[in-house]
C-alpha cells in the first residue's frame, strides 16, 4: 500500500468542477447532471454527510481542509463551506490542480461539456460528450417515458443546439449525409482540436447499449422522413441512432480519440440496468471497421463484471473502475480487480468518477475517497495474488504501475 500510494496516477474518468466566473457556479461538469431526479434508495456509500454516509468522508475533509480537527460536532457541518472557500481562495486558479495533488493524481481526464477556469492541460485532459448527436429528431416520445428521461432529453436538445450553432446552423440539415458531414464530423474535429483525448457516451441513461449494425439507406430514409415532420417509432429512431453511433465511433478511430461509454448501473430509480450489460456492446467491438477505435467501458460494467472480463480479449476493449471505487468497498472491488488482472491486465485503468454530489461531498471529497479506495482495492488484489503464488512482488508493483498510470499513458499517448 505504501508503494502504491507513491505512484502518481492518471485518473481515467472524473467530473472536476471549474472555479466560478463572475459568481456564476459551474454547470458544465456533466451533460446530464443527476441532481434533479426522482428519489431512489441511495446505497450507503453514496449517502451525503458523514452520519450514515460514506466511510472516509471526515478523513477527506481533514486531508483537504484540515477540518474538523476533532470528532464531528453539529457545528462542523455548518462551517465546512467556509473552510472550503478558504482553500479555494488560498490556491486560486491552481485549486483544482491542488486537489489532484491531494488525491495523488497527476493527470485527470475531465469529462465535461467544456473545460473551465482552473481545469486545463497539462493536469486536466478533456473528454466531451457526444450523445446529443445521436438524437437529431423530435425526442418527445422518448422523453415521455419518465420524469428522469424528460429532464435528460431537454438537456440533450440544448447541447445539440449548441453543437449546431458551433457548426453555423440553426437546425439539423434535411438529409443524413449533410448532417454527418456538416454537424457530426466538424463537431468531433473541433473537439479534437480543442484537446479532447476521447468522446464520452452516457447513452445508457437514454437508451440501451445495443448499438446494432444498421443499413445506411434505411437510416437515411428515417432521418429524411422525420426531419420533415412527425415522430419516428422507437424502432425506426433506434436504427438511426445505431447508425450514427457507429459513424461517430469510426470517426473517433480516424481522429485518434478513444470512445468512453458509461457501462454500469446508473443513477436514478428509472435507470434500465439490463440495457447497460456490456455484452450488448459485443457486436460493436466485433465490427471489423471499428477495430481502430479504442472503446473504454467506464465503471467496469458493474454488476456485469464477469461478462465484461470476457470482453477484455477484444483488441479494442478497455475498462476502468471509476464509480465502483466510490460505490463499493475495497474488499468487494478487489475480487473483481483480481479477475481482470489475472486475465488481460494491460486494459485495466484506475479512475475515480469524482463528482459534485452535494455540498458535503463535492468532486474533491468523492475524488479523494474513490482514489483511496481504488488504491486499497488494488493493494488487496495484488497481495492476494502474491500470497497464492501467482505473481512475484516485482510483478505486483509492475501491475500497480500499469493500472494506475502506464496503461492510460499507452492508450492515450500521454
Ligand atoms: Zn462519470
CSV table of C-alpha atoms and ligand atoms in Angstrom, one decimal:
chain,number,residue,atom,x,y,z
A,1,UNK,CA,0.0,0.0,0.0
A,2,UNK,CA,2.9,2.4,0.8
A,3,UNK,CA,4.4,1.8,-2.6
A,4,UNK,CA,1.0,2.1,-4.4
A,5,UNK,CA,0.5,5.4,-2.6
A,6,UNK,CA,3.7,6.8,-4.1
A,7,UNK,CA,2.5,6.2,-7.7
A,8,UNK,CA,1.2,9.4,-9.3
A,9,UNK,CA,-2.0,8.2,-11.0
A,10,UNK,CA,-3.8,9.0,-14.2
A,11,UNK,CA,-7.5,9.2,-13.4
A,12,UNK,CA,-9.3,7.9,-16.5
A,13,UNK,CA,-12.7,9.4,-15.7
A,14,UNK,CA,-13.9,12.2,-13.5
A,15,UNK,CA,-16.1,15.4,-13.4
A,16,UNK,CA,-14.0,18.1,-11.8
A,17,UNK,CA,-15.9,21.4,-11.2
A,18,UNK,CA,-14.4,24.6,-12.5
A,19,UNK,CA,-13.9,27.7,-10.4
A,20,UNK,CA,-16.8,30.1,-10.6
A,21,UNK,CA,-16.5,33.0,-13.0
A,22,UNK,CA,-18.2,36.3,-12.0
A,23,UNK,CA,-20.0,34.5,-9.2
A,24,UNK,CA,-21.6,32.0,-11.6
A,25,UNK,CA,-21.5,28.4,-10.4
A,26,UNK,CA,-20.2,25.8,-12.9
A,27,UNK,CA,-22.9,23.6,-14.6
A,28,UNK,CA,-20.7,22.0,-17.3
A,29,UNK,CA,-19.3,19.2,-15.2
A,30,UNK,CA,-21.9,16.9,-16.7
A,31,UNK,CA,-24.1,17.0,-19.9
A,32,UNK,CA,-26.8,15.2,-17.8
A,33,UNK,CA,-26.5,16.4,-14.2
A,34,UNK,CA,-28.1,13.8,-12.0
A,35,UNK,CA,-29.2,16.2,-9.2
A,36,UNK,CA,-32.8,16.6,-10.1
A,37,UNK,CA,-34.0,13.0,-10.3
A,38,UNK,CA,-36.9,11.3,-8.6
A,39,UNK,CA,-35.7,9.9,-5.2
A,40,UNK,CA,-34.3,6.4,-5.0
A,41,UNK,CA,-32.9,4.3,-2.2
A,42,UNK,CA,-29.3,5.6,-2.1
A,43,UNK,CA,-26.6,3.0,-1.5
A,44,UNK,CA,-24.8,3.6,1.8
A,45,UNK,CA,-21.6,4.8,0.2
A,46,UNK,CA,-23.4,7.4,-1.9
A,47,UNK,CA,-25.3,9.0,1.0
A,48,UNK,CA,-24.4,12.6,1.7
A,49,UNK,CA,-23.0,13.6,5.1
A,50,UNK,CA,-20.7,11.7,7.5
A,51,UNK,CA,-23.6,10.3,9.6
A,52,UNK,CA,-24.6,7.1,7.9
A,53,UNK,CA,-22.8,8.2,4.7
A,54,UNK,CA,-19.6,7.1,3.1
A,55,UNK,CA,-16.8,6.0,5.4
A,56,UNK,CA,-13.8,8.2,4.8
A,57,UNK,CA,-15.8,11.5,4.3
A,58,UNK,CA,-14.5,13.0,7.6
A,59,UNK,CA,-11.0,11.9,6.7
A,60,UNK,CA,-11.4,13.6,3.3
A,61,UNK,CA,-12.4,16.9,4.9
A,62,UNK,CA,-9.4,16.7,7.2
A,63,UNK,CA,-7.0,15.9,4.3
A,64,UNK,CA,-8.3,18.7,2.1
A,65,UNK,CA,-9.3,21.4,4.6
A,66,UNK,CA,-7.6,20.4,7.8
A,67,UNK,CA,-11.1,20.2,9.2
A,68,UNK,CA,-12.6,19.2,11.6
A,69,UNK,CA,-9.6,18.6,13.9
A,70,UNK,CA,-11.7,16.7,16.5
A,71,UNK,CA,-14.7,14.4,16.3
A,72,UNK,CA,-17.6,15.7,14.3
A,73,UNK,CA,-19.8,18.2,16.1
A,74,UNK,CA,-23.0,19.6,14.6
A,75,UNK,CA,-21.4,23.0,14.1
A,76,UNK,CA,-18.7,21.4,12.0
A,77,UNK,CA,-21.0,20.7,9.1
A,78,UNK,CA,-22.2,24.3,9.1
A,79,UNK,CA,-18.6,25.6,8.9
A,80,UNK,CA,-17.5,23.3,6.1
A,81,UNK,CA,-18.4,25.6,3.2
A,82,UNK,CA,-16.3,28.4,4.8
A,83,UNK,CA,-13.3,26.0,5.2
A,84,UNK,CA,-13.6,25.0,1.6
A,85,UNK,CA,-13.9,28.6,0.5
A,86,UNK,CA,-10.7,29.5,2.3
A,87,UNK,CA,-8.8,26.7,0.5
A,88,UNK,CA,-10.2,28.0,-2.9
A,89,UNK,CA,-9.1,31.5,-2.1
A,90,UNK,CA,-5.7,30.3,-1.0
A,91,UNK,CA,-5.0,28.3,-4.1
A,92,UNK,CA,-6.9,30.5,-6.7
A,93,UNK,CA,-6.8,29.1,-10.2
A,94,UNK,CA,-4.5,26.4,-9.0
A,95,UNK,CA,-7.2,25.0,-6.7
A,96,UNK,CA,-8.3,22.1,-8.9
A,97,UNK,CA,-4.7,21.0,-9.6
A,98,UNK,CA,-4.0,21.2,-5.8
A,99,UNK,CA,-7.0,18.8,-5.3
A,100,UNK,CA,-5.3,16.4,-7.7
A,101,UNK,CA,-2.1,16.6,-5.6
A,102,UNK,CA,-4.1,15.6,-2.5
A,103,UNK,CA,-5.6,12.6,-4.5
A,104,UNK,CA,-2.1,11.5,-5.7
A,105,UNK,CA,-3.3,12.1,-9.3
A,106,UNK,CA,-1.0,13.6,-11.9
A,107,UNK,CA,-3.5,13.8,-14.8
A,108,UNK,CA,-7.3,13.7,-14.6
A,109,UNK,CA,-9.4,13.1,-17.7
A,110,UNK,CA,-12.1,15.7,-17.2
A,111,UNK,CA,-15.5,14.6,-18.6
A,112,UNK,CA,-17.1,18.0,-19.1
A,113,UNK,CA,-19.2,19.8,-21.7
A,114,UNK,CA,-16.2,22.3,-21.9
A,115,UNK,CA,-13.1,22.8,-19.9
A,116,UNK,CA,-13.3,25.8,-17.5
A,117,UNK,CA,-11.4,28.0,-15.1
A,118,UNK,CA,-8.7,26.0,-13.3
A,119,UNK,CA,-9.5,22.9,-15.4
A,120,UNK,CA,-6.8,23.0,-18.0
A,121,UNK,CA,-3.9,20.9,-19.5
A,122,UNK,CA,-1.5,19.5,-18.6
A,123,UNK,CA,-3.1,18.4,-15.3
A,124,UNK,CA,-6.6,18.0,-16.9
A,125,UNK,CA,-7.4,16.5,-20.3
A,126,UNK,CA,-10.8,17.0,-21.9
A,127,UNK,CA,-13.4,14.3,-22.6
A,128,UNK,CA,-16.5,16.0,-24.2
A,129,UNK,CA,-20.0,14.5,-24.7
A,130,UNK,CA,-21.5,13.3,-28.0
A,131,UNK,CA,-24.8,11.7,-27.0
A,132,UNK,CA,-26.7,14.8,-28.3
A,133,UNK,CA,-25.5,14.0,-31.8
A,134,UNK,CA,-27.4,10.6,-31.7
A,135,UNK,CA,-30.8,12.3,-31.3
A,136,UNK,CA,-31.4,14.8,-34.2
A,137,UNK,CA,-35.1,14.1,-34.4
A,138,UNK,CA,-38.1,15.0,-32.3
A,139,UNK,CA,-37.4,13.4,-28.9
A,140,UNK,CA,-40.7,14.0,-27.3
A,141,UNK,CA,-41.7,10.3,-27.4
A,142,UNK,CA,-38.5,9.2,-25.7
A,143,UNK,CA,-38.8,12.0,-23.2
A,144,UNK,CA,-42.3,11.0,-22.2
A,145,UNK,CA,-41.1,7.6,-20.8
A,146,UNK,CA,-40.5,9.0,-17.3
A,147,UNK,CA,-39.5,12.2,-15.5
A,148,UNK,CA,-35.8,11.5,-15.5
A,149,UNK,CA,-35.7,11.0,-19.2
A,150,UNK,CA,-37.8,14.1,-19.7
A,151,UNK,CA,-35.1,16.1,-18.0
A,152,UNK,CA,-32.3,14.3,-19.8
A,153,UNK,CA,-33.7,14.8,-23.3
A,154,UNK,CA,-34.3,18.5,-22.5
A,155,UNK,CA,-30.5,18.7,-21.7
A,156,UNK,CA,-29.6,16.8,-24.8
A,157,UNK,CA,-31.7,19.1,-27.0
A,158,UNK,CA,-29.9,22.1,-25.6
A,159,UNK,CA,-26.5,20.6,-26.2
A,160,UNK,CA,-27.4,19.6,-29.8
A,161,UNK,CA,-28.5,23.2,-30.4
A,162,UNK,CA,-25.1,24.3,-29.1
A,163,UNK,CA,-23.3,21.9,-31.4
A,164,UNK,CA,-25.4,23.1,-34.4
A,165,UNK,CA,-24.7,26.7,-33.6
A,166,UNK,CA,-21.0,26.0,-33.4
A,167,UNK,CA,-21.4,24.4,-36.9
A,168,UNK,CA,-23.1,27.5,-38.1
A,169,UNK,CA,-26.6,26.0,-38.3
A,170,UNK,CA,-29.8,26.7,-36.6
A,171,UNK,CA,-31.4,23.3,-37.3
A,172,UNK,CA,-30.2,19.9,-38.4
A,173,UNK,CA,-29.9,19.7,-42.3
A,174,UNK,CA,-32.7,17.9,-44.2
A,175,UNK,CA,-30.6,14.9,-45.2
A,176,UNK,CA,-28.4,12.5,-43.1
A,177,UNK,CA,-25.4,12.9,-45.4
A,178,UNK,CA,-25.3,16.6,-44.8
A,179,UNK,CA,-25.9,16.1,-41.0
A,180,UNK,CA,-22.9,13.8,-40.7
A,181,UNK,CA,-20.6,15.9,-42.9
A,182,UNK,CA,-21.7,19.4,-41.7
A,183,UNK,CA,-22.5,18.7,-38.0
A,184,UNK,CA,-21.2,15.4,-36.6
A,185,UNK,CA,-17.7,15.3,-38.2
A,186,UNK,CA,-17.0,19.0,-37.7
A,187,UNK,CA,-18.0,18.7,-34.0
A,188,UNK,CA,-15.7,15.8,-33.4
A,189,UNK,CA,-12.8,17.6,-35.3
A,190,UNK,CA,-13.4,20.8,-33.3
A,191,UNK,CA,-13.3,18.9,-30.0
A,192,UNK,CA,-10.1,17.1,-31.1
A,193,UNK,CA,-8.5,20.5,-31.9
A,194,UNK,CA,-9.7,21.7,-28.5
A,195,UNK,CA,-7.6,19.0,-26.9
A,196,UNK,CA,-10.1,16.1,-26.5
A,197,UNK,CA,-8.5,12.7,-25.9
A,198,UNK,CA,-11.8,10.8,-26.0
A,199,UNK,CA,-15.5,11.2,-26.6
A,200,UNK,CA,-18.0,10.2,-23.9
A,201,UNK,CA,-21.4,8.5,-24.3
A,202,UNK,CA,-23.7,8.4,-21.3
A,203,UNK,CA,-26.2,6.8,-23.7
A,204,UNK,CA,-27.2,4.2,-21.0
A,205,UNK,CA,-29.2,7.0,-19.4
A,206,UNK,CA,-31.2,7.5,-22.6
A,207,UNK,CA,-31.4,4.0,-24.3
A,208,UNK,CA,-29.9,0.5,-24.3
A,209,UNK,CA,-26.3,-0.1,-25.3
A,210,UNK,CA,-27.4,-2.4,-28.1
A,211,UNK,CA,-25.9,-0.3,-31.0
A,212,UNK,CA,-26.6,-2.8,-33.7
A,213,UNK,CA,-25.2,-2.7,-37.2
A,214,UNK,CA,-27.6,-0.5,-39.3
A,215,UNK,CA,-28.1,-0.1,-43.0
A,216,UNK,CA,-27.2,3.4,-44.3
A,217,UNK,CA,-30.0,3.6,-46.8
A,218,UNK,CA,-32.6,2.7,-44.1
A,219,UNK,CA,-31.0,5.3,-41.7
A,220,UNK,CA,-31.1,8.0,-44.4
A,221,UNK,CA,-34.8,7.2,-45.0
A,222,UNK,CA,-35.8,7.5,-41.3
A,223,UNK,CA,-33.7,10.7,-41.0
A,224,UNK,CA,-35.2,12.5,-44.0
A,225,UNK,CA,-38.8,11.5,-43.3
A,226,UNK,CA,-38.8,12.6,-39.7
A,227,UNK,CA,-36.7,15.7,-40.1
A,228,UNK,CA,-39.5,16.8,-42.4
A,229,UNK,CA,-42.1,16.2,-39.6
A,230,UNK,CA,-43.8,13.7,-37.4
A,231,UNK,CA,-42.4,11.4,-34.7
A,232,UNK,CA,-40.4,8.3,-35.6
A,233,UNK,CA,-41.4,5.0,-33.9
A,234,UNK,CA,-38.9,3.8,-31.3
A,235,UNK,CA,-37.6,1.1,-33.6
A,236,UNK,CA,-37.1,3.4,-36.5
A,237,UNK,CA,-35.3,6.0,-34.3
A,238,UNK,CA,-33.1,3.3,-32.8
A,239,UNK,CA,-31.9,2.3,-36.2
A,240,UNK,CA,-30.9,5.8,-37.0
A,241,UNK,CA,-29.2,6.3,-33.6
A,242,UNK,CA,-27.3,2.9,-34.1
A,243,UNK,CA,-26.1,4.1,-37.5
A,244,UNK,CA,-24.9,7.5,-36.1
A,245,UNK,CA,-23.2,5.8,-33.1
A,246,UNK,CA,-21.1,3.6,-35.3
A,247,UNK,CA,-20.3,6.5,-37.6
A,248,UNK,CA,-19.1,8.6,-34.6
A,249,UNK,CA,-17.1,5.6,-33.3
A,250,UNK,CA,-15.4,5.2,-36.7
A,251,UNK,CA,-14.6,8.9,-36.9
A,252,UNK,CA,-13.1,8.8,-33.4
A,253,UNK,CA,-10.8,6.0,-34.6
A,254,UNK,CA,-9.8,8.1,-37.6
A,255,UNK,CA,-9.1,11.1,-35.4
A,256,UNK,CA,-7.2,9.2,-32.7
A,257,UNK,CA,-9.7,9.7,-29.9
A,258,UNK,CA,-10.9,6.9,-27.7
A,259,UNK,CA,-14.7,6.3,-27.1
A,260,UNK,CA,-15.8,6.3,-23.5
A,261,UNK,CA,-19.1,4.5,-22.7
A,262,UNK,CA,-20.9,4.6,-19.4
A,263,UNK,CA,-21.1,0.9,-18.6
A,264,UNK,CA,-22.6,0.4,-15.1
A,265,UNK,CA,-26.0,0.6,-13.4
A,266,UNK,CA,-26.5,4.3,-13.1
A,267,UNK,CA,-28.2,7.0,-11.0
A,268,UNK,CA,-31.9,7.3,-10.7
A,269,UNK,CA,-34.8,5.0,-9.9
A,270,UNK,CA,-35.7,4.6,-13.6
A,271,UNK,CA,-32.3,3.6,-14.9
A,272,UNK,CA,-32.5,0.5,-17.2
A,273,UNK,CA,-29.9,-1.8,-15.6
A,274,UNK,CA,-30.4,-4.6,-18.2
A,275,UNK,CA,-29.7,-2.1,-21.0
A,276,UNK,CA,-26.2,-1.5,-19.7
A,277,UNK,CA,-25.0,-5.0,-19.9
A,278,UNK,CA,-21.5,-4.7,-21.6
A,279,UNK,CA,-22.3,-7.9,-23.7
A,280,UNK,CA,-24.7,-5.6,-25.7
A,281,UNK,CA,-21.5,-3.9,-27.0
A,282,UNK,CA,-20.0,-7.1,-28.3
A,283,UNK,CA,-21.2,-6.5,-31.9
A,284,UNK,CA,-19.7,-3.0,-31.9
A,285,UNK,CA,-16.3,-4.4,-30.6
A,286,UNK,CA,-16.5,-7.2,-33.3
A,287,UNK,CA,-17.2,-4.7,-36.1
A,288,UNK,CA,-14.1,-5.0,-38.4
A,289,UNK,CA,-14.5,-1.3,-39.4
A,290,UNK,CA,-14.3,-0.3,-35.7
A,291,UNK,CA,-11.1,-2.2,-34.8
A,292,UNK,CA,-9.1,1.0,-35.0
A,293,UNK,CA,-11.3,2.7,-32.3
A,294,UNK,CA,-10.4,2.1,-28.7
A,295,UNK,CA,-13.5,1.6,-26.6
A,296,UNK,CA,-13.2,2.3,-22.8
A,297,UNK,CA,-16.0,0.8,-20.8
A,298,UNK,CA,-16.3,3.2,-17.9
A,299,UNK,CA,-17.1,1.9,-14.4
A,300,UNK,CA,-16.1,-1.7,-15.3
A,301,UNK,CA,-19.6,-2.9,-16.1
A,302,UNK,CA,-20.9,-3.4,-12.6
A,303,UNK,CA,-23.0,-5.6,-11.9
A,304,UNK,CA,-21.9,-7.4,-15.0
A,305,UNK,CA,-18.2,-7.6,-14.0
A,306,UNK,CA,-17.9,-11.3,-15.2
A,307,UNK,CA,-19.3,-10.5,-18.6
A,308,UNK,CA,-17.0,-7.5,-19.1
A,309,UNK,CA,-14.0,-9.6,-18.2
A,310,UNK,CA,-14.6,-11.9,-21.2
A,311,UNK,CA,-14.7,-8.8,-23.5
A,312,UNK,CA,-11.1,-7.8,-22.5
A,313,UNK,CA,-9.6,-10.1,-25.1
A,314,UNK,CA,-11.1,-7.9,-27.9
A,315,UNK,CA,-8.2,-5.8,-29.2
A,316,UNK,CA,-10.3,-2.6,-29.0
A,317,UNK,CA,-11.8,-3.1,-25.5
A,318,UNK,CA,-10.6,-1.4,-22.3
A,319,UNK,CA,-12.2,-0.7,-19.0
A,320,UNK,CA,-11.8,1.5,-15.9
A,321,UNK,CA,-13.2,1.0,-12.3
A,322,UNK,CA,-14.4,4.5,-11.7
A,323,UNK,CA,-17.6,4.8,-9.7
A,324,UNK,CA,-17.1,1.3,-8.4
A,325,UNK,CA,-14.3,2.8,-6.4
A,326,UNK,CA,-16.8,5.1,-4.7
A,327,UNK,CA,-19.8,2.8,-4.6
A,328,UNK,CA,-18.2,-0.5,-3.4
A,329,UNK,CA,-15.9,-1.4,-0.6
A,330,UNK,CA,-12.2,-2.1,-1.4
A,331,UNK,CA,-12.7,-5.8,-0.4
A,332,UNK,CA,-15.6,-6.3,-2.8
A,333,UNK,CA,-13.8,-4.4,-5.6
A,334,UNK,CA,-10.6,-6.3,-5.1
A,335,UNK,CA,-12.3,-9.6,-6.1
A,336,UNK,CA,-13.3,-8.1,-9.4
A,337,UNK,CA,-10.0,-6.4,-9.9
A,338,UNK,CA,-8.2,-9.7,-9.4
A,339,UNK,CA,-10.3,-11.3,-12.1
A,340,UNK,CA,-9.2,-8.6,-14.6
A,341,UNK,CA,-5.6,-8.6,-13.6
A,342,UNK,CA,-5.4,-12.4,-14.0
A,343,UNK,CA,-6.8,-12.1,-17.5
A,344,UNK,CA,-5.8,-9.0,-19.5
A,345,UNK,CA,-4.1,-6.5,-17.1
A,346,UNK,CA,-3.0,-4.1,-19.9
A,347,UNK,CA,-6.6,-3.0,-20.4
A,348,UNK,CA,-7.5,-2.1,-16.8
A,349,UNK,CA,-7.4,1.6,-15.8
A,350,UNK,CA,-7.7,3.3,-12.5
A,351,UNK,CA,-10.3,6.1,-12.2
A,352,UNK,CA,-12.5,7.8,-9.6
A,353,UNK,CA,-15.6,9.4,-11.2
A,354,UNK,CA,-15.1,12.3,-8.8
A,355,UNK,CA,-18.4,14.2,-9.0
A,356,UNK,CA,-20.1,17.0,-7.1
A,357,UNK,CA,-22.8,15.0,-5.2
A,358,UNK,CA,-23.6,17.6,-2.5
A,359,UNK,CA,-22.1,20.4,-0.5
A,360,UNK,CA,-20.7,17.8,1.9
A,361,UNK,CA,-19.4,15.6,-0.8
A,362,UNK,CA,-18.1,17.6,-3.7
A,363,UNK,CA,-15.9,16.3,-6.5
A,364,UNK,CA,-13.0,16.9,-4.2
A,365,UNK,CA,-14.2,14.6,-1.4
A,366,UNK,CA,-15.7,11.9,-3.7
A,367,UNK,CA,-12.4,12.0,-5.8
A,368,UNK,CA,-10.3,11.6,-2.7
A,369,UNK,CA,-12.4,8.8,-1.3
A,370,UNK,CA,-12.5,6.9,-4.6
A,371,UNK,CA,-8.8,7.4,-5.1
A,372,UNK,CA,-8.0,5.9,-1.7
A,373,UNK,CA,-10.4,3.0,-2.0
A,374,UNK,CA,-9.3,2.4,-5.6
A,375,UNK,CA,-5.7,2.1,-4.3
A,376,UNK,CA,-6.7,-0.1,-1.4
A,377,UNK,CA,-8.6,-2.5,-3.7
A,378,UNK,CA,-5.6,-2.7,-5.9
A,379,UNK,CA,-3.3,-3.5,-3.0
A,380,UNK,CA,-5.7,-6.2,-1.7
A,381,UNK,CA,-6.0,-7.8,-5.1
A,382,UNK,CA,-2.2,-7.8,-5.7
A,383,UNK,CA,-1.4,-9.1,-2.2
A,384,UNK,CA,-3.9,-11.9,-2.6
A,385,UNK,CA,-2.2,-12.9,-5.9
A,386,UNK,CA,1.2,-12.8,-4.3
A,387,UNK,CA,0.0,-14.9,-1.4
A,388,UNK,CA,-1.3,-17.5,-3.7
A,389,UNK,CA,2.0,-17.7,-5.5
A,390,UNK,CA,0.6,-16.3,-8.8
A,391,UNK,CA,2.9,-13.3,-9.1
A,392,UNK,CA,6.2,-12.0,-7.6
A,393,UNK,CA,6.4,-8.8,-5.6
A,394,UNK,CA,8.2,-7.2,-8.5
A,395,UNK,CA,5.4,-8.2,-10.9
A,396,UNK,CA,2.8,-6.9,-8.3
A,397,UNK,CA,4.5,-3.5,-8.4
A,398,UNK,CA,4.6,-3.5,-12.2
A,399,UNK,CA,0.9,-4.3,-12.3
A,400,UNK,CA,0.2,-1.5,-9.9
A,401,UNK,CA,2.0,1.0,-12.1
A,402,UNK,CA,0.2,-0.3,-15.2
A,403,UNK,CA,-3.3,0.1,-13.6
A,404,UNK,CA,-2.5,3.4,-12.0
A,405,UNK,CA,-0.8,5.1,-15.0
A,406,UNK,CA,1.1,3.1,-17.6
A,407,UNK,CA,-1.9,1.6,-19.3
A,408,UNK,CA,-3.6,5.0,-19.7
A,409,UNK,CA,-0.3,6.5,-21.0
A,410,UNK,CA,-0.1,3.9,-23.6
A,411,UNK,CA,-3.8,4.2,-24.5
A,412,UNK,CA,-3.9,8.0,-24.9
A,413,UNK,CA,-0.2,8.6,-25.8
A,414,UNK,CA,0.2,10.8,-22.8
B,1,LIG,ZN1,-18.9,10.0,-14.7
